[in-house]
Amino acid sequence: MLNRRHLLTGLTAAGVMLATRSQAQGTSAIPLPAARPAPADRRFTSPAVEACITRVKAQIKDPNLATLFENCFPNTLDTTVTASTIDGRPDSFVITGDIDAMWLRDSSAQVWPYLPLAKGDAALQTLYRGLIARQARCILIDPYANAFMRDPAAMTNLVWSQHDLTDMKPGVAERKWEIDSLCWPVRLAHGYWRATGDLAPFDDTWRQAIHTVVDTLRTQQRKTGDGPYHFQRPASNPVDTLGGNGYGAPTRKVGLIHSGFRPSDDACIYPFLIPSNHFAVVSLRQLAEMAPAAGLDTAFAEGALTLANEVTAALMLYGRTHLRDITPNGPTEVWAYEVDGYGNTLFMDDANTPGLLGLAYLGAAAKTDPLYQATRKAVWSDANPYFFKGSGAEGIGAEGLGGPHIGADMIWPMSLTMYALTSRDDAEIAMALRTLKTTTAGTGFMHEAFNKDDPAKFTRPWFAWANTLFGELILELATRRPQLLA
């Protein structure tokens, strides 16, 4: 059966044809193309974003890096936003790029880097109000869904979802339960509130959705049974379906939250996905912080903090593991990627966020925290089965994270961007920038994944999250490490 993975990898052939000409000439030896749509063809325009592009480009000495920033940073606004109104209030539908559906995770992450510019830009505020409202309505349709249709009355048009054995509802594009799908909208709402002080999005519908978020996280602790969520898919690849009659592998009920799938949309091996449990703790604390301003009562805030504290305690008891033979000093303690509460653990990391690498980015760990540092070092090493090293482009080498979603030897640019965003070392950041700049296969955009030895073999020529995240990195460097751009 056709599924999302087939669609994505099926795009590679087109990418190779597009890339081969520039690869033959040397990917960074020739200027990268200025590839934004013409102004009249852009889906959404922000004066603050346009001014930011002009300002930051002037700080970047390398012309190809400057072109990449100009192409990538506004890509979400240029190509993925549909802005309208519903009942006289803003509505924003944000697709991933080449898939005409809205993922709660992707849509939140795609617009996150524009938040510092929102307070002074009425257009951006309208976009955020509309997206926060749309996400709240989606959560109320089904808190277990990861992706939604443009029309809330329509059944899914995603061919890989049409025969799923689950409680499919109108408006749902795909129903893979992923903890982070509920955390990203919380992060966006909290970030918007902190950036602007604007309380307009936080109405009764949003508050109802937020109560649903916390109730769902609590239900998925599964203390008294399997809970209501189940999912099976007729699929040849086991990462597209759940075992255990659709409920996943067995667990010991220890207070951690179950996740059916990872942020890659791949099935968990062990249902306690540690990075996503960390993300849930951050989100619950953010909700408690903003509760008084957003009209959520004291009992709600206290309940959110109680759940956050319970999950934190369980993470400390069950979420860590030891890796042997990665240092001369014996076993090293790190965060596990997945556990089952019985003592079985999996160490790996996936290029998507939340992952172990991105814990510091999400505010779940300090960059200086020794446990995070040990985990980060192990993730970016042969201790992680999805860490790949290759010859890259022009013989300069390439290294980064991939995952089961695309498979062996495929590095995701998002992992390099996250490596730089979580780094305290100029050499690490410079390596990531060099690799990102030389592995676009001459397109001037980030992709989902590229082959470690041949960047002309890539998936998804249009992947807005990867593009905008790269723009976020450049903004961060322009502010905190301008010497790396100059």
Short mmCIF file of C-alpha atoms in Angstrom, two decimals:
data_model
loop_
_atom_site.label_atom_id
_atom_site.label_comp_id
_atom_site.label_asym_id
_atom_site.label_seq_id
_atom_site.Cartn_x
_atom_site.Cartn_y
_atom_site.Cartn_z
CA MET A 1 0.00 0.00 0.00
CA LEU A 2 1.19 3.51 -0.79
CA ASN A 3 2.12 5.48 2.32
CA ARG A 4 3.79 8.73 3.26
CA ARG A 5 7.26 7.22 3.11
CA HIS A 6 6.75 6.08 -0.48
CA LEU A 7 5.56 9.54 -1.44
CA LEU A 8 8.57 11.22 0.07
CA THR A 9 11.21 8.93 -1.34
CA GLY A 10 9.46 8.98 -4.68
CA LEU A 11 10.41 12.62 -4.93
CA THR A 12 14.11 11.79 -4.90
CA ALA A 13 14.31 11.06 -8.61
CA ALA A 14 13.05 14.53 -9.43
CA GLY A 15 15.52 15.96 -6.95
CA VAL A 16 18.40 14.06 -8.52
CA MET A 17 17.55 15.34 -12.00
CA LEU A 18 17.37 18.88 -10.70
CA ALA A 19 20.57 18.57 -8.74
CA THR A 20 22.87 16.69 -11.10
CA ARG A 21 23.66 19.70 -13.29
CA SER A 22 24.79 21.83 -10.36
CA GLN A 23 26.56 18.90 -8.69
CA ALA A 24 28.67 18.38 -11.80
CA GLN A 25 29.78 21.99 -11.61
CA GLY A 26 30.49 21.84 -7.88
CA THR A 27 27.66 22.56 -5.43
CA SER A 28 29.15 25.59 -3.72
CA ALA A 29 31.60 26.60 -6.44
CA ILE A 30 28.75 28.27 -8.30
CA PRO A 31 26.30 30.76 -6.82
CA LEU A 32 23.21 29.24 -5.29
CA PRO A 33 20.01 30.49 -6.95
CA ALA A 34 17.78 33.14 -5.42
CA ALA A 35 14.69 30.94 -5.39
CA ARG A 36 11.91 32.77 -3.56
CA PRO A 37 8.57 33.05 -5.39
CA ALA A 38 7.91 36.37 -7.08
CA PRO A 39 6.30 38.86 -4.65
CA ALA A 40 2.92 38.49 -6.34
CA ASP A 41 3.04 34.72 -5.83
CA ARG A 42 3.91 34.72 -2.12
CA ARG A 43 1.18 33.34 0.14
CA PHE A 44 1.81 35.70 3.07
CA THR A 45 3.95 38.78 3.53
CA SER A 46 5.34 40.24 6.75
CA PRO A 47 7.04 43.66 6.65
CA ALA A 48 9.05 42.72 9.74
CA VAL A 49 10.33 39.51 8.14
CA GLU A 50 11.34 41.34 4.95
CA ALA A 51 13.21 43.97 6.97
CA CYS A 52 14.90 41.22 8.99
CA ILE A 53 16.10 39.47 5.83
CA THR A 54 17.69 42.69 4.57
CA ARG A 55 19.35 43.39 7.92
CA VAL A 56 20.73 39.88 8.50
CA LYS A 57 21.91 39.36 4.93
CA ALA A 58 24.14 42.39 5.35
CA GLN A 59 25.91 40.57 8.20
CA ILE A 60 26.69 37.44 6.18
CA LYS A 61 29.97 37.51 4.28
CA ASP A 62 29.51 34.24 2.37
CA PRO A 63 27.18 34.95 -0.59
CA ASN A 64 25.84 31.39 -0.76
CA LEU A 65 25.04 31.38 2.95
CA ALA A 66 23.29 34.73 2.50
CA THR A 67 21.26 33.36 -0.41
CA LEU A 68 20.31 30.28 1.60
CA PHE A 69 19.04 32.48 4.41
CA GLU A 70 17.01 34.64 2.04
CA ASN A 71 15.47 31.57 0.40
CA CYS A 72 14.84 29.53 3.53
CA PHE A 73 13.84 31.90 6.31
CA PRO A 74 10.60 33.16 4.69
CA ASN A 75 9.75 29.83 3.02
CA THR A 76 6.87 29.05 5.38
CA LEU A 77 5.28 32.44 4.73
CA ASP A 78 6.05 32.39 1.01
CA THR A 79 4.61 28.97 0.25
CA THR A 80 2.59 27.25 3.01
CA VAL A 81 0.17 29.71 4.66
CA THR A 82 -3.49 30.15 3.80
CA ALA A 83 -4.91 33.06 5.79
CA SER A 84 -8.66 33.62 6.00
CA THR A 85 -11.37 34.25 8.58
CA ILE A 86 -13.91 32.06 10.34
CA ASP A 87 -16.85 33.79 12.03
CA GLY A 88 -15.03 37.08 11.63
CA ARG A 89 -11.86 35.90 13.39
CA PRO A 90 -8.46 35.07 11.87
CA ASP A 91 -7.82 31.54 10.63
CA SER A 92 -4.43 30.26 9.42
CA PHE A 93 -3.88 26.89 7.79
CA VAL A 94 -0.20 25.96 7.40
CA ILE A 95 0.79 22.96 5.29
CA THR A 96 4.14 21.15 5.53
CA GLY A 97 5.13 21.96 1.95
CA ASP A 98 4.58 19.12 -0.47
CA ILE A 99 1.73 17.55 1.54
CA ASP A 100 -1.57 19.43 1.59
CA ALA A 101 -2.38 18.82 5.26
CA MET A 102 -1.53 20.55 8.52
CA TRP A 103 0.56 18.75 11.11
CA LEU A 104 0.23 20.26 14.60
CA ARG A 105 3.98 19.80 15.09
CA ASP A 106 5.18 21.15 11.76
CA SER A 107 2.85 24.12 11.63
CA SER A 108 3.97 25.24 15.10
CA ALA A 109 7.65 24.75 14.36
CA GLN A 110 7.42 26.40 10.95
CA VAL A 111 6.25 29.75 12.35
CA TRP A 112 8.24 29.66 15.60
CA PRO A 113 11.28 31.58 14.27
CA TYR A 114 9.15 34.63 13.43
CA LEU A 115 8.00 35.15 17.03
CA PRO A 116 10.71 37.72 17.93
CA LEU A 117 9.34 39.90 15.12
CA ALA A 118 5.65 39.59 15.98
CA LYS A 119 5.17 42.36 18.50
CA GLY A 120 5.80 45.07 15.94
CA ASP A 121 4.04 43.44 12.99
CA ALA A 122 0.24 43.36 12.80
CA ALA A 123 0.34 40.89 9.89
CA LEU A 124 2.31 38.35 11.92
CA GLN A 125 0.00 38.79 14.91
CA THR A 126 -2.97 37.98 12.67
CA LEU A 127 -1.15 34.88 11.42
CA TYR A 128 -0.44 33.64 14.94
CA ARG A 129 -3.95 34.36 16.19
CA GLY A 130 -5.34 32.40 13.26
CA LEU A 131 -3.01 29.45 13.70
CA ILE A 132 -3.54 29.19 17.46
CA ALA A 133 -7.29 29.21 16.83
CA ARG A 134 -7.06 26.60 14.06
CA GLN A 135 -4.92 24.31 16.21
CA ALA A 136 -7.39 24.56 19.10
CA ARG A 137 -10.24 23.51 16.82
CA CYS A 138 -8.15 20.63 15.49
CA ILE A 139 -7.36 19.36 18.98
CA LEU A 140 -11.08 19.40 19.79
CA ILE A 141 -11.77 17.31 16.67
CA ASP A 142 -9.38 14.62 17.90
CA PRO A 143 -6.50 15.06 20.38
CA TYR A 144 -4.94 11.80 19.15
CA ALA A 145 -4.51 12.98 15.56
CA ASN A 146 -1.21 14.32 14.28
CA ALA A 147 -2.43 15.89 11.00
CA PHE A 148 -5.61 17.60 9.85
CA MET A 149 -7.49 18.46 6.69
CA ARG A 150 -8.09 21.97 5.44
CA ASP A 151 -11.85 21.25 5.47
CA PRO A 152 -12.88 20.04 8.96
CA ALA A 153 -15.82 18.14 7.46
CA ALA A 154 -13.70 16.21 4.93
CA MET A 155 -12.38 12.69 5.30
CA THR A 156 -8.67 12.20 4.72
CA ASN A 157 -7.34 12.45 1.18
CA LEU A 158 -3.94 11.03 2.20
CA VAL A 159 -3.81 7.71 0.42
CA TRP A 160 -1.72 6.07 3.14
CA SER A 161 -4.31 6.88 5.86
CA GLN A 162 -7.48 5.74 4.17
CA HIS A 163 -7.45 2.14 5.42
CA ASP A 164 -6.13 2.72 8.94
CA LEU A 165 -7.81 0.68 11.67
CA THR A 166 -8.52 3.38 14.22
CA ASP A 167 -11.32 5.77 15.18
CA MET A 168 -10.95 8.03 12.16
CA LYS A 169 -13.00 11.25 12.18
CA PRO A 170 -13.90 13.93 9.62
CA GLY A 171 -11.24 16.62 9.52
CA VAL A 172 -8.42 14.22 10.43
CA ALA A 173 -5.71 13.58 7.83
CA GLU A 174 -3.70 11.08 9.90
CA ARG A 175 -4.31 9.66 13.37
CA LYS A 176 -0.93 8.74 14.79
CA TRP A 177 -0.78 9.49 18.52
CA GLU A 178 2.40 11.43 19.24
CA ILE A 179 2.86 13.25 22.54
CA ASP A 180 4.63 16.12 20.84
CA SER A 181 1.60 16.84 18.64
CA LEU A 182 -0.06 18.34 21.71
CA CYS A 183 3.10 19.94 23.07
CA TRP A 184 4.00 22.02 20.01
CA PRO A 185 0.75 24.07 20.06
CA VAL A 186 1.33 24.76 23.76
CA ARG A 187 4.86 25.91 22.99
CA LEU A 188 3.57 28.19 20.25
CA ALA A 189 0.80 29.69 22.40
CA HIS A 190 3.19 30.27 25.31
CA GLY A 191 5.85 31.73 23.00
CA TYR A 192 3.35 34.07 21.36
CA TRP A 193 2.08 35.25 24.73
CA ARG A 194 5.61 35.88 25.98
CA ALA A 195 6.64 37.66 22.77
CA THR A 196 3.61 39.95 22.43
CA GLY A 197 1.48 39.95 25.59
CA ASP A 198 -1.51 39.54 23.27
CA LEU A 199 -4.37 37.61 24.92
CA ALA A 200 -6.74 37.68 21.93
CA PRO A 201 -6.18 34.03 20.89
CA PHE A 202 -6.98 32.62 24.31
CA ASP A 203 -10.76 32.33 24.18
CA ASP A 204 -13.17 29.68 25.45
CA THR A 205 -12.41 27.37 22.50
CA TRP A 206 -8.68 27.53 23.19
CA ARG A 207 -9.21 26.92 26.90
CA GLN A 208 -11.38 23.90 26.14
CA ALA A 209 -8.65 22.56 23.85
CA ILE A 210 -6.00 23.08 26.53
CA HIS A 211 -8.06 21.17 29.09
CA THR A 212 -8.26 18.39 26.47
CA VAL A 213 -4.47 18.46 26.07
CA VAL A 214 -3.84 17.91 29.77
CA ASP A 215 -6.60 15.31 30.08
CA THR A 216 -5.16 13.37 27.12
CA LEU A 217 -1.62 13.39 28.53
CA ARG A 218 -2.98 12.14 31.84
CA THR A 219 -5.08 9.45 30.14
CA GLN A 220 -2.02 8.22 28.25
CA GLN A 221 -0.26 7.43 31.50
CA ARG A 222 -2.62 4.40 31.21
CA LYS A 223 -2.67 3.72 34.92
CA THR A 224 -5.94 1.79 34.80
CA GLY A 225 -5.95 0.20 31.35
CA ASP A 226 -4.96 0.62 27.75
CA GLY A 227 -6.99 3.80 27.24
CA PRO A 228 -9.06 4.75 24.20
CA TYR A 229 -6.36 5.08 21.54
CA HIS A 230 -5.48 2.23 19.20
CA PHE A 231 -4.00 2.20 15.70
CA GLN A 232 -3.16 -0.37 13.06
CA ARG A 233 -2.28 0.07 9.41
CA PRO A 234 -2.05 -2.56 6.66
CA ALA A 235 1.60 -1.82 5.94
CA SER A 236 4.69 -3.67 4.76
CA ASN A 237 6.92 -1.51 6.96
CA PRO A 238 6.46 -2.17 10.69
CA VAL A 239 7.18 1.45 11.65
CA ASP A 240 3.80 2.42 10.15
CA THR A 241 1.69 0.35 12.54
CA LEU A 242 1.43 -0.56 16.21
CA GLY A 243 1.73 -4.04 17.67
CA GLY A 244 -0.18 -5.26 20.69
CA ASN A 245 -3.49 -5.18 18.83
CA GLY A 246 -2.94 -1.51 18.09
CA TYR A 247 -1.94 -0.41 21.61
CA GLY A 248 1.84 -0.82 21.34
CA ALA A 249 4.30 -2.88 23.36
CA PRO A 250 3.57 -3.75 27.01
CA THR A 251 4.68 -1.33 29.71
CA ARG A 252 4.91 -1.12 33.45
CA LYS A 253 2.74 1.80 34.56
CA VAL A 254 5.28 4.10 36.21
CA GLY A 255 3.83 7.57 35.58
CA LEU A 256 5.42 8.18 32.19
CA ILE A 257 3.18 9.06 29.23
CA HIS A 258 2.72 6.56 26.41
CA SER A 259 3.32 7.58 22.80
CA GLY A 260 2.32 5.42 19.86
CA PHE A 261 4.58 7.19 17.41
CA ARG A 262 7.69 9.37 17.30
CA PRO A 263 7.84 12.89 15.82
CA SER A 264 9.02 11.23 12.61
CA ASP A 265 5.58 9.52 12.46
CA ASP A 266 7.41 6.18 12.96
CA ALA A 267 6.11 3.74 15.55
CA CYS A 268 7.80 3.56 18.93
CA ILE A 269 9.52 0.31 19.88
CA TYR A 270 8.99 1.02 23.59
CA PRO A 271 6.00 3.30 24.29
CA PHE A 272 7.71 5.61 26.79
CA LEU A 273 9.41 8.03 24.39
CA ILE A 274 11.76 9.91 26.68
CA PRO A 275 12.34 13.13 24.65
CA SER A 276 8.58 13.57 24.24
CA ASN A 277 7.99 13.02 27.96
CA HIS A 278 10.53 15.76 28.63
CA PHE A 279 8.67 17.99 26.17
CA ALA A 280 5.39 17.27 27.96
CA VAL A 281 6.92 18.42 31.25
CA VAL A 282 8.02 21.70 29.64
CA SER A 283 4.58 22.22 28.12
CA LEU A 284 2.72 21.53 31.37
CA ARG A 285 4.89 24.03 33.22
CA GLN A 286 4.33 26.59 30.47
CA LEU A 287 0.57 26.16 30.78
CA ALA A 288 0.75 26.63 34.53
CA GLU A 289 2.79 29.81 34.02
CA MET A 290 0.36 31.39 31.57
CA ALA A 291 -2.81 30.09 33.24
CA PRO A 292 -3.75 33.28 35.14
CA ALA A 293 -3.30 35.53 32.09
CA ALA A 294 -5.10 33.11 29.76
CA GLY A 295 -8.17 32.63 31.96
CA LEU A 296 -7.30 29.16 33.24
CA ASP A 297 -8.13 28.73 36.92
CA THR A 298 -5.87 27.86 39.81
CA ALA A 299 -7.07 24.26 39.94
CA PHE A 300 -6.03 23.77 36.31
CA ALA A 301 -2.57 25.24 36.93
CA GLU A 302 -2.06 23.10 40.02
CA GLY A 303 -3.15 20.00 38.12
CA ALA A 304 -0.74 20.73 35.29
CA LEU A 305 2.14 21.18 37.74
CA THR A 306 1.23 17.99 39.59
CA LEU A 307 1.33 16.01 36.35
CA ALA A 308 4.62 17.68 35.34
CA ASN A 309 6.19 16.77 38.68
CA GLU A 310 4.99 13.17 38.43
CA VAL A 311 6.44 12.73 34.95
CA THR A 312 9.71 14.39 36.02
CA ALA A 313 10.09 11.97 38.91
CA ALA A 314 9.40 9.03 36.60
CA LEU A 315 11.92 10.31 34.07
CA MET A 316 14.62 10.40 36.72
CA LEU A 317 13.80 6.85 37.86
CA TYR A 318 13.19 5.16 34.51
CA GLY A 319 14.41 7.44 31.71
CA ARG A 320 18.17 7.00 32.00
CA THR A 321 20.49 4.28 30.81
CA HIS A 322 24.22 3.47 30.64
CA LEU A 323 26.31 3.08 27.50
CA ARG A 324 29.42 0.93 27.57
CA ASP A 325 32.67 1.42 25.69
CA ILE A 326 32.09 5.00 24.53
CA THR A 327 34.67 6.43 26.93
CA PRO A 328 37.83 4.94 28.45
CA ASN A 329 36.36 5.58 31.91
CA GLY A 330 33.67 2.91 31.77
CA PRO A 331 29.89 3.08 31.37
CA THR A 332 28.43 6.53 30.71
CA GLU A 333 25.02 7.59 31.97
CA VAL A 334 22.79 9.16 29.31
CA TRP A 335 19.12 9.74 28.66
CA ALA A 336 17.49 6.78 26.92
CA TYR A 337 15.44 7.32 23.78
CA GLU A 338 12.67 4.87 24.67
CA VAL A 339 11.94 2.65 27.68
CA ASP A 340 9.16 0.32 28.82
CA GLY A 341 9.37 0.71 32.60
CA TYR A 342 10.49 -2.90 33.02
CA GLY A 343 14.16 -2.07 32.56
CA ASN A 344 14.34 -2.43 28.79
CA THR A 345 15.82 0.63 27.10
CA LEU A 346 16.66 1.81 23.60
CA PHE A 347 19.44 4.26 22.89
CA MET A 348 19.37 6.08 19.55
CA ASP A 349 18.25 9.44 18.32
CA ASP A 350 16.17 10.57 15.38
CA ALA A 351 16.67 13.77 13.42
CA ASN A 352 13.20 15.09 14.24
CA THR A 353 12.41 17.26 17.26
CA PRO A 354 11.76 16.38 20.02
CA GLY A 355 14.76 14.12 20.15
CA LEU A 356 17.56 13.77 22.64
CA LEU A 357 19.70 16.25 20.72
CA GLY A 358 16.97 18.89 20.89
CA LEU A 359 16.30 18.74 24.64
CA ALA A 360 18.23 21.95 25.23
CA TYR A 361 16.50 23.68 22.31
CA LEU A 362 13.08 22.91 23.82
CA GLY A 363 14.07 24.08 27.29
CA ALA A 364 14.02 20.57 28.76
CA ALA A 365 17.71 20.72 29.70
CA ALA A 366 20.39 23.33 30.08
CA LYS A 367 23.14 23.24 27.47
CA THR A 368 25.63 22.94 30.33
CA ASP A 369 23.84 20.08 32.11
CA PRO A 370 26.31 17.17 32.41
CA LEU A 371 23.68 14.51 31.67
CA TYR A 372 22.54 16.39 28.56
CA GLN A 373 26.14 16.92 27.46
CA ALA A 374 26.94 13.22 27.81
CA THR A 375 23.76 12.33 25.90
CA ARG A 376 24.45 14.86 23.15
CA LYS A 377 27.98 13.55 22.70
CA ALA A 378 26.74 9.95 22.46
CA VAL A 379 23.97 10.91 20.01
CA TRP A 380 26.57 12.47 17.69
CA SER A 381 28.70 9.33 17.61
CA ASP A 382 28.76 5.70 16.59
CA ALA A 383 26.86 4.89 19.78
CA ASN A 384 23.77 6.05 17.85
CA PRO A 385 22.80 3.66 15.02
CA TYR A 386 21.31 6.59 13.09
CA PHE A 387 24.46 8.74 13.11
CA PHE A 388 25.96 8.71 9.63
CA LYS A 389 29.28 9.95 8.24
CA GLY A 390 30.16 10.20 4.57
CA SER A 391 32.13 12.03 1.93
CA GLY A 392 29.47 14.70 1.42
CA ALA A 393 30.00 17.26 -1.33
CA GLU A 394 33.34 18.37 -2.76
CA GLY A 395 35.18 15.95 -0.51
CA ILE A 396 34.69 18.02 2.65
CA GLY A 397 32.77 15.26 4.43
CA ALA A 398 29.29 15.17 5.95
CA GLU A 399 27.95 13.87 9.22
CA GLY A 400 24.58 14.02 10.91
CA LEU A 401 21.54 12.16 12.13
CA GLY A 402 18.91 10.30 10.17
CA GLY A 403 16.33 7.79 11.32
CA PRO A 404 14.17 4.85 10.29
CA HIS A 405 11.75 7.08 8.40
CA ILE A 406 14.01 7.38 5.34
CA GLY A 407 16.61 4.79 6.32
CA ALA A 408 20.32 4.11 6.28
CA ASP A 409 22.92 6.63 5.12
CA MET A 410 20.43 9.51 4.78
CA ILE A 411 21.34 12.59 6.81
CA TRP A 412 18.64 15.09 7.72
CA PRO A 413 19.71 18.77 7.47
CA MET A 414 17.45 19.47 10.45
CA SER A 415 19.83 17.47 12.62
CA LEU A 416 22.77 19.65 11.60
CA THR A 417 20.77 22.79 12.31
CA MET A 418 19.78 21.44 15.74
CA TYR A 419 23.39 20.44 16.44
CA ALA A 420 24.41 24.04 15.83
CA LEU A 421 21.51 25.50 17.82
CA THR A 422 22.46 23.40 20.86
CA SER A 423 26.20 23.96 20.58
CA ARG A 424 28.54 26.10 22.68
CA ASP A 425 31.48 25.49 20.33
CA ASP A 426 32.29 27.68 17.33
CA ALA A 427 34.00 24.80 15.51
CA GLU A 428 30.88 22.61 15.78
CA ILE A 429 28.70 25.41 14.45
CA ALA A 430 31.09 26.18 11.61
CA MET A 431 31.09 22.51 10.60
CA ALA A 432 27.30 22.44 10.55
CA LEU A 433 27.09 25.62 8.46
CA ARG A 434 29.64 24.30 5.98
CA THR A 435 27.76 21.03 5.56
CA LEU A 436 24.37 22.70 5.25
CA LYS A 437 25.71 25.11 2.64
CA THR A 438 27.26 22.42 0.48
CA THR A 439 24.53 19.77 0.54
CA THR A 440 21.54 21.53 -1.01
CA ALA A 441 22.43 19.96 -4.40
CA GLY A 442 22.40 23.41 -5.94
CA THR A 443 18.71 24.05 -5.16
CA GLY A 444 19.21 26.78 -2.56
CA PHE A 445 16.91 25.03 -0.06
CA MET A 446 17.14 22.51 2.76
CA HIS A 447 15.68 19.05 2.14
CA GLU A 448 14.27 16.33 4.32
CA ALA A 449 17.32 14.08 3.89
CA PHE A 450 20.35 13.66 1.63
CA ASN A 451 22.69 10.77 1.01
CA LYS A 452 25.83 11.01 3.13
CA ASP A 453 28.05 10.43 0.08
CA ASP A 454 25.98 12.10 -2.63
CA PRO A 455 23.80 15.11 -1.72
CA ALA A 456 22.26 14.98 -5.20
CA LYS A 457 20.21 12.08 -3.83
CA PHE A 458 17.71 13.77 -1.56
CA THR A 459 14.09 13.62 -0.45
CA ARG A 460 11.52 16.42 -0.39
CA PRO A 461 12.62 19.45 -2.39
CA TRP A 462 9.91 21.42 -0.54
CA PHE A 463 10.07 20.94 3.23
CA ALA A 464 9.24 24.19 4.98
CA TRP A 465 10.16 23.18 8.55
CA ALA A 466 13.76 22.39 7.58
CA ASN A 467 14.01 25.67 5.68
CA THR A 468 12.61 27.87 8.43
CA LEU A 469 14.66 26.12 11.13
CA PHE A 470 17.80 26.92 9.17
CA GLY A 471 16.66 30.55 9.09
CA GLU A 472 16.24 30.44 12.86
CA LEU A 473 19.84 29.29 13.22
CA ILE A 474 21.14 32.17 11.13
CA LEU A 475 19.09 34.65 13.19
CA GLU A 476 20.48 33.15 16.38
CA LEU A 477 24.05 33.46 15.10
CA ALA A 478 23.48 37.02 13.90
CA THR A 479 22.46 37.92 17.44
CA ARG A 480 24.80 35.83 19.58
CA ARG A 481 27.76 34.78 17.43
CA PRO A 482 27.99 37.30 14.57
CA GLN A 483 31.64 36.50 14.04
CA LEU A 484 30.64 33.15 12.52
CA LEU A 485 28.73 34.97 9.79
CA ALA A 486 31.24 37.73 9.20
#
